[in-house]
Amino acid sequence: MAEETGSRPFSFDLLTEEVRVRAAAPVPDPESIPQVFAELTYDDYNLIAYRPARARWNTPGITWRMMPFHLGWLFKEPVHVFEVVDGMATGMTFTTDDFEYRHRLQGTVPPGTALPGVAGFKLTHPMNRGDKMDEVISFIGASYFRALGLGNAYGLSARGLAIDSGLPKAEEFPRFSAFWIEKPAPGAETMTVYAALDSASVTGAYRFVITPGVETVVDVTARLFFRGDVEQIGVAPLTSMFLFADVNRGDFEDYRPRVHDSNGLRILRADGDVIWRALDNPKALSSSYFAEVQVRRFGLHQRGRDFDDYQDAGARYDLRPSVDIEPVGDWGPGKIRLFEIPTAVEVHDNIGAFWVPDTPVKAGDAREFAYRMHWGRLEPDYADDKAIVSATRSGIGGPAGLENPPDTHKFVIDFKGGMLGRLPEDDAEVKPVLTINGGTADVTTLSKLPDGDVWRLVVDVASESGSLVEMTAHVAGYGRKLSEIWSFQWVKP
């Protein structure tokens, strides 16, 4: 989508019609950028910074600022940005004067040179303090975006759409090629952003209504038009990183006890049950599917909010946000897919989660999905009085101090709080409910830990080498579930 001059009428419906028409046309050739930007290295790119004084809407009364990201390095296709005022869209232009080129990049580009576009942008707004502009959300790279709640540091990412992600074939990466941003009114607490999505298989019109706060809420509407058949679309996709924690700590020599942006997939089912699928860094690509009808919420969560849980003063994994997806309207039957990819370093996102509709996508199809995203700490909700899964650990099976059985592996699950946490161990009428596919439970014990509200389930699982073992567990008593449903996948070495 080439950059436009002048103003033209704009609305979400007009954008929708434009991308619908474009879906019937051939895929356009990618736009090029000047060679001096295309050849920027990672180190070069980090020497370029936007000048905050040139932030858009930097005027009294307006509490939002928009700052673009420079083209180059990984971002070789220009993104075009338009400002919307009273239903009219005008292209926003950027020049080399908007950026500072530091150290060896000084003098490499002439001042005042018009840029063909940008790589993306971020929006800032007072959130943690009334007198300080905080980053709220950023859009950069393909269809990736990230948001923050109160006191958060950037962690996991979202995408506009996933196509064939985690399949044994090349993944397609749709990109936001253009954005339209409504100029905020003085004192406005929300921002509205529109985007055009382009890819070989699909075009799309997106609307994001962004409301920052303790939980930053992003209301998303996606209207999609498919050029071709797609084997798998992932709706509301989330991307995160899990390197190690208590479940695989022994595989890493690291002073830190945990390294992850997220450690669980949380699913709030239509009947009120909560599934906590603990994350892992597997030896090979791993997938889990959760068939759901009218799922209420799902998302990747970070549980463990103490600095001591991570001991990383730089990364501050304790401040990484959790994200919930709350579907709006009827998405129909489908499944939540979680995939985990092996990684040896924490800079690689190796976790993906998204909704996969059961109805296949064919060329010429049009789909619309609406959902509300919640970004923030998302502390566990004890309103239903169920204990939460507070830890998942694993290790060699068998009793401590004795020779270990050759075919067993020990799993230790802690359930914290709720009615279960208040029950005394001596006369509590509770029991574990355990299912294991691909293996068997050799030994199972449930006991309450001293001086607290945690019950611990310990299971020794036996299986044959190479077996895929799927496990679920919860604690029941007094005619009801007393805990979340713990879920995990493990492959016997």
Tab-separated table of N, CA and C in Angstrom, residues 318-390:
chain	number	residue	atom	x	y	z
A	318	ASP	N	9.840	-11.087	36.681
A	318	ASP	CA	8.740	-10.972	37.635
A	318	ASP	C	7.738	-9.898	37.231
A	319	LEU	N	8.123	-9.011	36.305
A	319	LEU	CA	7.248	-7.920	35.878
A	319	LEU	C	6.593	-8.169	34.517
A	320	ARG	N	6.866	-9.322	33.909
A	320	ARG	CA	6.310	-9.582	32.590
A	320	ARG	C	4.784	-9.760	32.683
A	321	PRO	N	4.043	-9.227	31.707
A	321	PRO	CA	2.579	-9.317	31.802
A	321	PRO	C	2.058	-10.701	31.450
A	322	SER	N	0.875	-10.993	31.963
A	322	SER	CA	0.052	-12.094	31.473
A	322	SER	C	-0.963	-11.505	30.503
A	323	VAL	N	-1.495	-12.352	29.616
A	323	VAL	CA	-2.493	-11.898	28.651
A	323	VAL	C	-3.627	-12.913	28.583
A	324	ASP	N	-4.855	-12.402	28.677
A	324	ASP	CA	-6.049	-13.216	28.473
A	324	ASP	C	-6.767	-12.753	27.218
A	325	ILE	N	-7.302	-13.716	26.483
A	325	ILE	CA	-8.165	-13.460	25.338
A	325	ILE	C	-9.598	-13.790	25.756
A	326	GLU	N	-10.489	-12.821	25.627
A	326	GLU	CA	-11.895	-13.008	25.961
A	326	GLU	C	-12.714	-12.888	24.671
A	327	PRO	N	-13.154	-14.011	24.105
A	327	PRO	CA	-13.915	-13.936	22.860
A	327	PRO	C	-15.197	-13.120	23.033
A	328	VAL	N	-15.533	-12.370	21.994
A	328	VAL	CA	-16.773	-11.598	21.955
A	328	VAL	C	-17.638	-12.172	20.846
A	329	GLY	N	-18.860	-12.544	21.169
A	329	GLY	CA	-19.718	-13.181	20.180
A	329	GLY	C	-19.430	-14.670	20.077
A	330	ASP	N	-20.067	-15.315	19.151
A	330	ASP	CA	-19.964	-16.769	18.989
A	330	ASP	C	-18.880	-17.100	17.973
A	331	TRP	N	-17.786	-17.678	18.424
A	331	TRP	CA	-16.717	-18.104	17.530
A	331	TRP	C	-16.995	-19.481	16.928
A	332	GLY	N	-18.041	-20.149	17.393
A	332	GLY	CA	-18.329	-21.483	16.902
A	332	GLY	C	-17.408	-22.522	17.511
A	333	PRO	N	-17.518	-23.774	17.076
A	333	PRO	CA	-16.668	-24.825	17.632
A	333	PRO	C	-15.228	-24.667	17.166
A	334	GLY	N	-14.328	-25.075	18.022
A	334	GLY	CA	-12.909	-24.999	17.684
A	334	GLY	C	-12.071	-25.518	18.814
A	335	LYS	N	-10.801	-25.206	18.762
A	335	LYS	CA	-9.887	-25.710	19.777
A	335	LYS	C	-8.796	-24.680	20.035
A	336	ILE	N	-8.287	-24.701	21.231
A	336	ILE	CA	-7.120	-23.898	21.575
A	336	ILE	C	-5.904	-24.774	21.347
A	337	ARG	N	-4.975	-24.268	20.555
A	337	ARG	CA	-3.747	-25.012	20.308
A	337	ARG	C	-2.592	-24.352	21.044
A	338	LEU	N	-1.820	-25.170	21.718
A	338	LEU	CA	-0.568	-24.742	22.336
A	338	LEU	C	0.558	-25.523	21.678
A	339	PHE	N	1.596	-24.807	21.232
A	339	PHE	CA	2.778	-25.535	20.770
A	339	PHE	C	4.016	-25.014	21.490
A	340	GLU	N	4.949	-25.942	21.717
A	340	GLU	CA	6.198	-25.655	22.418
A	340	GLU	C	7.350	-26.134	21.542
A	341	ILE	N	8.322	-25.251	21.313
A	341	ILE	CA	9.456	-25.543	20.445
A	341	ILE	C	10.724	-25.585	21.290
A	342	PRO	N	11.609	-26.541	21.075
A	342	PRO	CA	12.850	-26.570	21.859
A	342	PRO	C	13.675	-25.307	21.627
A	343	THR	N	14.282	-24.806	22.687
A	343	THR	CA	15.210	-23.692	22.554
A	343	THR	C	16.272	-23.799	23.632
A	344	ALA	N	17.456	-23.301	23.305
A	344	ALA	CA	18.560	-23.316	24.270
A	344	ALA	C	18.871	-21.925	24.803
A	345	VAL	N	18.211	-20.904	24.243
A	345	VAL	CA	18.505	-19.526	24.648
A	345	VAL	C	17.204	-18.769	24.848
A	346	GLU	N	17.257	-17.779	25.723
A	346	GLU	CA	16.035	-17.087	26.118
A	346	GLU	C	15.601	-15.998	25.147
A	347	VAL	N	16.404	-15.698	24.133
A	347	VAL	CA	16.015	-14.664	23.180
A	347	VAL	C	15.033	-15.188	22.131
A	348	HIS	N	14.780	-16.489	22.108
A	348	HIS	CA	13.882	-17.068	21.112
A	348	HIS	C	12.514	-17.335	21.731
A	349	ASP	N	11.467	-16.788	21.122
A	349	ASP	CA	10.113	-17.150	21.528
A	349	ASP	C	9.830	-18.563	21.040
A	350	ASN	N	9.490	-19.441	21.970
A	350	ASN	CA	9.285	-20.850	21.609
A	350	ASN	C	7.916	-21.375	22.002
A	351	ILE	N	7.025	-20.479	22.433
A	351	ILE	CA	5.688	-20.867	22.865
A	351	ILE	C	4.659	-20.141	22.006
A	352	GLY	N	3.676	-20.865	21.517
A	352	GLY	CA	2.585	-20.253	20.766
A	352	GLY	C	1.255	-20.790	21.246
A	353	ALA	N	0.244	-19.911	21.297
A	353	ALA	CA	-1.107	-20.326	21.688
A	353	ALA	C	-2.106	-19.506	20.893
A	354	PHE	N	-3.162	-20.174	20.381
A	354	PHE	CA	-4.168	-19.464	19.598
A	354	PHE	C	-5.393	-20.357	19.452
A	355	TRP	N	-6.458	-19.758	18.923
A	355	TRP	CA	-7.713	-20.455	18.668
A	355	TRP	C	-7.730	-20.922	17.214
A	356	VAL	N	-8.104	-22.192	17.011
A	356	VAL	CA	-8.218	-22.762	15.671
A	356	VAL	C	-9.676	-23.152	15.436
A	357	PRO	N	-10.385	-22.479	14.529
A	357	PRO	CA	-11.779	-22.868	14.266
A	357	PRO	C	-11.847	-24.215	13.574
A	358	ASP	N	-12.925	-24.961	13.864
A	358	ASP	CA	-13.088	-26.278	13.247
A	358	ASP	C	-13.443	-26.185	11.769
A	359	THR	N	-14.140	-25.127	11.368
A	359	THR	CA	-14.554	-24.979	9.975
A	359	THR	C	-13.354	-24.606	9.113
A	360	PRO	N	-13.022	-25.391	8.094
A	360	PRO	CA	-11.847	-25.090	7.258
A	360	PRO	C	-11.998	-23.757	6.537
A	361	VAL	N	-10.863	-23.129	6.282
A	361	VAL	CA	-10.832	-21.858	5.562
A	361	VAL	C	-10.548	-22.133	4.097
A	362	LYS	N	-11.428	-21.608	3.222
A	362	LYS	CA	-11.294	-21.810	1.782
A	362	LYS	C	-11.132	-20.465	1.077
A	363	ALA	N	-10.568	-20.512	-0.120
A	363	ALA	CA	-10.422	-19.303	-0.928
A	363	ALA	C	-11.779	-18.650	-1.121
A	364	GLY	N	-11.826	-17.341	-0.950
A	364	GLY	CA	-13.063	-16.591	-1.089
A	364	GLY	C	-13.838	-16.445	0.199
A	365	ASP	N	-13.431	-17.138	1.269
A	365	ASP	CA	-14.126	-17.017	2.552
A	365	ASP	C	-13.888	-15.649	3.178
A	366	ALA	N	-14.864	-15.202	3.961
A	366	ALA	CA	-14.732	-14.010	4.801
A	366	ALA	C	-15.073	-14.418	6.226
A	367	ARG	N	-14.247	-14.018	7.160
A	367	ARG	CA	-14.466	-14.332	8.575
A	367	ARG	C	-14.312	-13.054	9.401
A	368	GLU	N	-15.054	-12.974	10.485
A	368	GLU	CA	-14.886	-11.860	11.426
A	368	GLU	C	-14.774	-12.416	12.836
A	369	PHE	N	-13.800	-11.923	13.573
A	369	PHE	CA	-13.595	-12.309	14.958
A	369	PHE	C	-13.438	-11.048	15.801
A	370	ALA	N	-14.100	-11.030	16.944
A	370	ALA	CA	-13.948	-9.932	17.897
A	370	ALA	C	-13.536	-10.522	19.237
A	371	TYR	N	-12.631	-9.836	19.909
A	371	TYR	CA	-12.199	-10.314	21.217
A	371	TYR	C	-11.610	-9.165	22.023
A	372	ARG	N	-11.606	-9.366	23.325
A	372	ARG	CA	-11.038	-8.397	24.259
A	372	ARG	C	-9.775	-8.995	24.871
A	373	MET	N	-8.686	-8.240	24.799
A	373	MET	CA	-7.423	-8.672	25.384
A	373	MET	C	-7.211	-7.966	26.712
A	374	HIS	N	-6.751	-8.722	27.703
A	374	HIS	CA	-6.416	-8.184	29.026
A	374	HIS	C	-4.915	-8.366	29.228
A	375	TRP	N	-4.181	-7.250	29.375
A	375	TRP	CA	-2.729	-7.274	29.587
A	375	TRP	C	-2.442	-6.759	30.996
A	376	GLY	N	-1.718	-7.536	31.810
A	376	GLY	CA	-1.368	-7.075	33.144
A	376	GLY	C	-0.882	-8.224	34.001
A	377	ARG	N	-0.844	-7.975	35.301
A	377	ARG	CA	-0.401	-9.022	36.221
A	377	ARG	C	-1.395	-10.176	36.250
A	378	LEU	N	-2.678	-9.871	36.102
A	378	LEU	CA	-3.735	-10.889	36.081
A	378	LEU	C	-3.559	-11.885	37.226
A	379	GLU	N	-3.548	-11.358	38.423
A	379	GLU	CA	-3.375	-12.209	39.599
A	379	GLU	C	-4.480	-13.263	39.662
A	380	PRO	N	-4.193	-14.435	40.218
A	380	PRO	CA	-5.210	-15.492	40.300
A	380	PRO	C	-6.474	-15.012	41.017
A	381	ASP	N	-7.618	-15.445	40.498
A	381	ASP	CA	-8.919	-15.070	41.044
A	381	ASP	C	-9.431	-16.207	41.917
A	382	TYR	N	-9.580	-15.928	43.184
A	382	TYR	CA	-10.058	-16.949	44.110
A	382	TYR	C	-11.563	-16.839	44.334
A	383	ALA	N	-12.268	-16.108	43.459
A	383	ALA	CA	-13.690	-15.857	43.679
A	383	ALA	C	-14.495	-17.154	43.732
A	384	ASP	N	-14.069	-18.171	42.953
A	384	ASP	CA	-14.807	-19.437	42.995
A	384	ASP	C	-14.276	-20.372	44.070
A	385	ASP	N	-13.301	-19.878	44.882
A	385	ASP	CA	-12.767	-20.613	46.032
A	385	ASP	C	-12.035	-21.891	45.636
A	386	LYS	N	-11.483	-21.924	44.413
A	386	LYS	CA	-10.688	-23.072	43.993
A	386	LYS	C	-9.202	-22.775	44.182
A	387	ALA	N	-8.468	-23.780	44.615
A	387	ALA	CA	-7.015	-23.655	44.716
A	387	ALA	C	-6.421	-23.527	43.312
A	388	ILE	N	-5.340	-22.771	43.200
A	388	ILE	CA	-4.657	-22.626	41.922
A	388	ILE	C	-3.424	-23.519	41.895
A	389	VAL	N	-2.959	-23.809	40.698
A	389	VAL	CA	-1.686	-24.513	40.540
A	389	VAL	C	-0.579	-23.486	40.724
A	390	SER	N	0.167	-23.592	41.801
A	390	SER	CA	1.205	-22.603	42.097
A	390	SER	C	2.596	-23.059	41.680
